[in-house]
PDB file of C-alpha atoms in Angstrom:
ATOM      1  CA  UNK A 250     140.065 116.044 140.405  1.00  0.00           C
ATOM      2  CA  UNK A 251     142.791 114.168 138.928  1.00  0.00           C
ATOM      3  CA  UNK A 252     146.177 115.804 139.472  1.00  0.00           C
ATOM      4  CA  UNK A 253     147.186 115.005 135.491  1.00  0.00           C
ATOM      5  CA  UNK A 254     143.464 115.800 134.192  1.00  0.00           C
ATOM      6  CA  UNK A 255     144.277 119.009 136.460  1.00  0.00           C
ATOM      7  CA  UNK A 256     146.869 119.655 134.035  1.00  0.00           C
ATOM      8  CA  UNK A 257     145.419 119.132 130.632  1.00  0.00           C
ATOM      9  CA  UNK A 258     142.650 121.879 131.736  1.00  0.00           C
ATOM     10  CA  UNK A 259     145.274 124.140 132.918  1.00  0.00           C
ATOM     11  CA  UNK A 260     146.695 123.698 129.528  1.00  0.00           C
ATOM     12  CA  UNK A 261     143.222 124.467 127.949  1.00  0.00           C
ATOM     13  CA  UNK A 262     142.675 127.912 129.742  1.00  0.00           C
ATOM     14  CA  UNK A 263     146.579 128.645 128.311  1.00  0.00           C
ATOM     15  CA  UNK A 264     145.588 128.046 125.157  1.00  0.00           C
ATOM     16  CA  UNK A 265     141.957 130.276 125.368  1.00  0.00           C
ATOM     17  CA  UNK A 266     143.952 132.868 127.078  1.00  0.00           C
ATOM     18  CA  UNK A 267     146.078 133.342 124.512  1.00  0.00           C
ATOM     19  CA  UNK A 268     143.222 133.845 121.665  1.00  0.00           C
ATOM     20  CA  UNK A 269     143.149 130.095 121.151  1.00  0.00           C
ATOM     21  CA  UNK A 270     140.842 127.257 121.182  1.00  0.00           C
ATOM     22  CA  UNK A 271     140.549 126.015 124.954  1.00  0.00           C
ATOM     23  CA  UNK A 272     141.656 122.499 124.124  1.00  0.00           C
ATOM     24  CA  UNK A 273     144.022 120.483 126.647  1.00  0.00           C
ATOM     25  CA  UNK A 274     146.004 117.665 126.672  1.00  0.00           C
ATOM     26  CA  UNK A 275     149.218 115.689 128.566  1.00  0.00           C
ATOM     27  CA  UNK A 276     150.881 112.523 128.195  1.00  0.00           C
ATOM     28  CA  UNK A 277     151.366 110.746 131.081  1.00  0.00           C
ATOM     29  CA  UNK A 278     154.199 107.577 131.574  1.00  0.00           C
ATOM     30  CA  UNK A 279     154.603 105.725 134.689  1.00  0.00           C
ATOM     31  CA  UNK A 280     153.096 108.953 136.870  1.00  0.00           C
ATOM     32  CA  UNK A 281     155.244 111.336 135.124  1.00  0.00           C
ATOM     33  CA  UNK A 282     154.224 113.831 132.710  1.00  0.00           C
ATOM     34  CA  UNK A 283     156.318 113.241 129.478  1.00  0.00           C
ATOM     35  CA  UNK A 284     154.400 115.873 127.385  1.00  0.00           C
ATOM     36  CA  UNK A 285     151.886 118.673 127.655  1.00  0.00           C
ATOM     37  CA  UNK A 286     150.448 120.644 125.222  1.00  0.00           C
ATOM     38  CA  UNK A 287     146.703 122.730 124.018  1.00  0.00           C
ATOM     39  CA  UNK A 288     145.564 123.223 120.709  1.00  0.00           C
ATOM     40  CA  UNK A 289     147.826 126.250 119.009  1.00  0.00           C
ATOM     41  CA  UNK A 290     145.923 126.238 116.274  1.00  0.00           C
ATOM     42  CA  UNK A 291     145.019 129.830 115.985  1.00  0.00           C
ATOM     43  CA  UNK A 292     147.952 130.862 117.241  1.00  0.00           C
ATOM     44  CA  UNK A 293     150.527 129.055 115.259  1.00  0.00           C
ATOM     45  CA  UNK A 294     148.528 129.094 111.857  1.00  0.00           C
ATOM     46  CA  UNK A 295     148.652 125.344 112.374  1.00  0.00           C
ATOM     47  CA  UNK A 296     146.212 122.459 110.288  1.00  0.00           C
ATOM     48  CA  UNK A 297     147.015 119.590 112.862  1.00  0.00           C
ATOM     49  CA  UNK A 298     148.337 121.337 116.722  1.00  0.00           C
ATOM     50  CA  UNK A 299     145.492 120.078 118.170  1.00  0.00           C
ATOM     51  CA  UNK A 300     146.253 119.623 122.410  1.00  0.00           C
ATOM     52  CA  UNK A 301     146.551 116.304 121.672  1.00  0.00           C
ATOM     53  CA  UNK A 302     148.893 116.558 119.219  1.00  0.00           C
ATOM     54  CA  UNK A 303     150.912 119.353 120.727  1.00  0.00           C
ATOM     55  CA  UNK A 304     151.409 117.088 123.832  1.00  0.00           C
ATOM     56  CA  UNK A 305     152.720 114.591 122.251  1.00  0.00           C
ATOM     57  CA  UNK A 306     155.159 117.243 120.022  1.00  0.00           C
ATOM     58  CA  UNK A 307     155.987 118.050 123.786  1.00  0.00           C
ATOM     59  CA  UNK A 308     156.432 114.643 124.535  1.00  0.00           C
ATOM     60  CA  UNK A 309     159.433 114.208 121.997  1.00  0.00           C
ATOM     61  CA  UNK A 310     160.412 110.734 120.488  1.00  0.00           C
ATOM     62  CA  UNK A 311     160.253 107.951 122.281  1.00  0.00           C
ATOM     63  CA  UNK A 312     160.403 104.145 122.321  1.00  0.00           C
ATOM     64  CA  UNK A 313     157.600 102.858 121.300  1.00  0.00           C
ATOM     65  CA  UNK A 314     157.379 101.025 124.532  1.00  0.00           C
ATOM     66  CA  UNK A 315     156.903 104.107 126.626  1.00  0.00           C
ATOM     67  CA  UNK A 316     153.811 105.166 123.722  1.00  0.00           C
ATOM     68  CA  UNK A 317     152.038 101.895 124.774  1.00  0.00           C
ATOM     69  CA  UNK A 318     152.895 102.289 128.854  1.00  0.00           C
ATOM     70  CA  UNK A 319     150.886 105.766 128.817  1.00  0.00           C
ATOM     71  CA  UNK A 320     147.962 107.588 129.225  1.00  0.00           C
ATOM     72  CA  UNK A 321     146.665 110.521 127.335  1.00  0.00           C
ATOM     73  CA  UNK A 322     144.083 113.267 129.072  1.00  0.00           C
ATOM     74  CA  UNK A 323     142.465 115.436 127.045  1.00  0.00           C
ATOM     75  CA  UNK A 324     139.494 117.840 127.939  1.00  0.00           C
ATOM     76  CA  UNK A 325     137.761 117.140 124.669  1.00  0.00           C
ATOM     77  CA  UNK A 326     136.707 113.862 122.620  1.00  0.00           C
ATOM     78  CA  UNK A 327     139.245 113.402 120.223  1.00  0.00           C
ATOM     79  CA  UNK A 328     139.077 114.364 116.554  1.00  0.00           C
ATOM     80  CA  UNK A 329     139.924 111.557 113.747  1.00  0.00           C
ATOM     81  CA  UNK A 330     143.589 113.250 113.752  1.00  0.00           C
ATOM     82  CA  UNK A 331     144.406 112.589 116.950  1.00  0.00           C
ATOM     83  CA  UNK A 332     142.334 109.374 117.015  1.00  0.00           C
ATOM     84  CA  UNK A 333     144.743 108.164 114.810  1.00  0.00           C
ATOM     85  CA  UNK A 334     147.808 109.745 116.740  1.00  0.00           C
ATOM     86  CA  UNK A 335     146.695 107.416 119.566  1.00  0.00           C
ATOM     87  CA  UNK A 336     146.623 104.259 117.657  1.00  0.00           C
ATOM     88  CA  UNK A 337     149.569 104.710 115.615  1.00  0.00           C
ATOM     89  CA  UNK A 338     151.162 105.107 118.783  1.00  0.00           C
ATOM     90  CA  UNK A 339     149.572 102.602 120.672  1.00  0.00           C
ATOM     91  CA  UNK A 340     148.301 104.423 123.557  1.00  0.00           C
ATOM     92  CA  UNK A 341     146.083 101.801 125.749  1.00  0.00           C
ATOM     93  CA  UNK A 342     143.935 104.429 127.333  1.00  0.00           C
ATOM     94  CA  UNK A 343     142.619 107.977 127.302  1.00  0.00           C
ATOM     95  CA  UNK A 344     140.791 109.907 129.333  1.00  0.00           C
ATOM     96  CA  UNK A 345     138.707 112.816 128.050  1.00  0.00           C
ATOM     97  CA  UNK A 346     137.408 115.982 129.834  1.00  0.00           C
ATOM     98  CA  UNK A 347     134.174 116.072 127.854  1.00  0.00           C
ATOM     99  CA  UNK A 348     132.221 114.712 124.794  1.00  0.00           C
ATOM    100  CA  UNK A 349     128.971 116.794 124.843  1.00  0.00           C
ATOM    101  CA  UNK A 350     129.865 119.769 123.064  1.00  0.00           C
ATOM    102  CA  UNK A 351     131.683 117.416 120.481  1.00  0.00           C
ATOM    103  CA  UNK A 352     132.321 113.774 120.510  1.00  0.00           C
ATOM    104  CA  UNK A 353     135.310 112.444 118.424  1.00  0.00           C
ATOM    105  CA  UNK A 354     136.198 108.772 117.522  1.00  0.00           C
ATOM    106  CA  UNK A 355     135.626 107.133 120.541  1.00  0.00           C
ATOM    107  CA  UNK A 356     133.619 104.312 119.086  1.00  0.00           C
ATOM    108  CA  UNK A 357     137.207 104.022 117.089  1.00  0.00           C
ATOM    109  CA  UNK A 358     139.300 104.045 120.209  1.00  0.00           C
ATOM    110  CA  UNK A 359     137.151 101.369 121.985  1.00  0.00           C
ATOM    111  CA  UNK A 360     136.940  99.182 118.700  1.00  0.00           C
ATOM    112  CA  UNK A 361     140.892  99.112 118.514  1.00  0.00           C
ATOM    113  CA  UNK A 362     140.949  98.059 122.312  1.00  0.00           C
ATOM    114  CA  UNK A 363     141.734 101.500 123.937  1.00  0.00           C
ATOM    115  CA  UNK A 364     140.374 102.425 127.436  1.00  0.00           C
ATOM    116  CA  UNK A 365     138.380 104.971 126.879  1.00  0.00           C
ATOM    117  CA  UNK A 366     137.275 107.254 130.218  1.00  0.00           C
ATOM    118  CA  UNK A 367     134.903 109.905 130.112  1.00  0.00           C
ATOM    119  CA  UNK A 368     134.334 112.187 133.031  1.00  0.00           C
ATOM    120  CA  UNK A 369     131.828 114.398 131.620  1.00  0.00           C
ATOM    121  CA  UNK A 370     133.590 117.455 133.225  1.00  0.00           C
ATOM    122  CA  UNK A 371     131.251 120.569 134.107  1.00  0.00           C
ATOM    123  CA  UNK A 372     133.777 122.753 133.790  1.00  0.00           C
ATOM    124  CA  UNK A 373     135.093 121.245 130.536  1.00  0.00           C
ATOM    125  CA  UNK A 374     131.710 121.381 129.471  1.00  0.00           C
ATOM    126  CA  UNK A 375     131.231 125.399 130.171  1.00  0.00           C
ATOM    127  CA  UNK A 376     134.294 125.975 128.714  1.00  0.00           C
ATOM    128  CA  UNK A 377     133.935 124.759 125.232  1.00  0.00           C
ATOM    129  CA  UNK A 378     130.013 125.989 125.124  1.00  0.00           C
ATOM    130  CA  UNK A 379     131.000 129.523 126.190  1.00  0.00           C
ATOM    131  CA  UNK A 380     134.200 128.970 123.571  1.00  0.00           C
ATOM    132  CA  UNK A 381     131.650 127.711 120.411  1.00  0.00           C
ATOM    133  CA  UNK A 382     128.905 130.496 121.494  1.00  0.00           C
ATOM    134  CA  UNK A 383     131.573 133.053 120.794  1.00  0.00           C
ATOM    135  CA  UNK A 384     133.779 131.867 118.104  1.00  0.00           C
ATOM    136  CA  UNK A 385     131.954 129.710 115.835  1.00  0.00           C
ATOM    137  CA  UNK A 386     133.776 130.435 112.542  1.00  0.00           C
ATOM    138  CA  UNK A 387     136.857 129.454 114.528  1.00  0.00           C
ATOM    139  CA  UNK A 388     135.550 126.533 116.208  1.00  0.00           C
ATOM    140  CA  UNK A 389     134.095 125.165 112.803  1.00  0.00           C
ATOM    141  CA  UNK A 390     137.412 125.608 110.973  1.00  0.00           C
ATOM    142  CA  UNK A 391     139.121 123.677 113.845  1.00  0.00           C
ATOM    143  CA  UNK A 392     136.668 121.015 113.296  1.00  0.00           C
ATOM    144  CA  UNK A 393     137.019 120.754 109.495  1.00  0.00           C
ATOM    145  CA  UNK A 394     133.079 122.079 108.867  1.00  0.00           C
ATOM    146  CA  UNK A 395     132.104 124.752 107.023  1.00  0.00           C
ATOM    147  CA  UNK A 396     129.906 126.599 109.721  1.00  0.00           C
TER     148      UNK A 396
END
């Protein structure tokens, strides 16, 4: 397994341990991990800390330059928030954990020229069924439904 995709499922189990949604994430720039984050949504009483979005927080400003020399990993398909995070920014690619248990804007990611990498992660893929199973209220509010 990837050392950085490694990371952003470290960052997931942080994130469930603490009562959250097991969703992680980390910015990566030339090999080096600029940000890393998992979704604190539960935790911080936050509408948008998604991991993706809590990585980048991590990551700080930047040039935009350094946006559009990196790669995001993230152990779930990303929502339309983050989607948009990513092409604001011009992030070229992303690699994602999982889409089976929920699959984001991909189509939008690949339409705006992204690389788009999905491993299809078994353990990814446990994590967020055993997560849904158990907390759908939570899960549904996280994905703006009304479960």
């Amino acid at each position: 397994m990837d050392n950085f995709f490694q990371e952003a499922v470290n960052q997931a189990r942080i994130g469930l341990a603490e009562g959250g949604i097991p969703i992680g994430s980390v910015i990566v720039h030339h090999g080096k991990i600029l940000g890393r984050g998992y979704n604190k949504r539960a935790q911080q009483g936050s509408v948008i800390r998604h991991g993706e979005m809590d990585a980048l927080e991590n990551a700080g400003r930047q040039p935009a330059r350094v946006y559009q020399e990196s790669t995001l990993y993230t152990t779930l398909s990303p929502c339309p928030m983050c989607t948009g995070t990513i092409l604001l920014y011009g992030i070229p690619k992303v690699v994602i954990g999982e889409n089976r248990t929920f699959k984001g804007s991909e189509d939008l990611l690949k339409s705006q020229g992204v690389e788009v990498v999905v491993l299809n992660d078994p353990k990814c893929v446990h994590l967020m069924e055993e997560f849904i199973r158990s907390n759908p209220e939570l899960w549904n509010e996280d994905i703006g439904e009304d479960g």
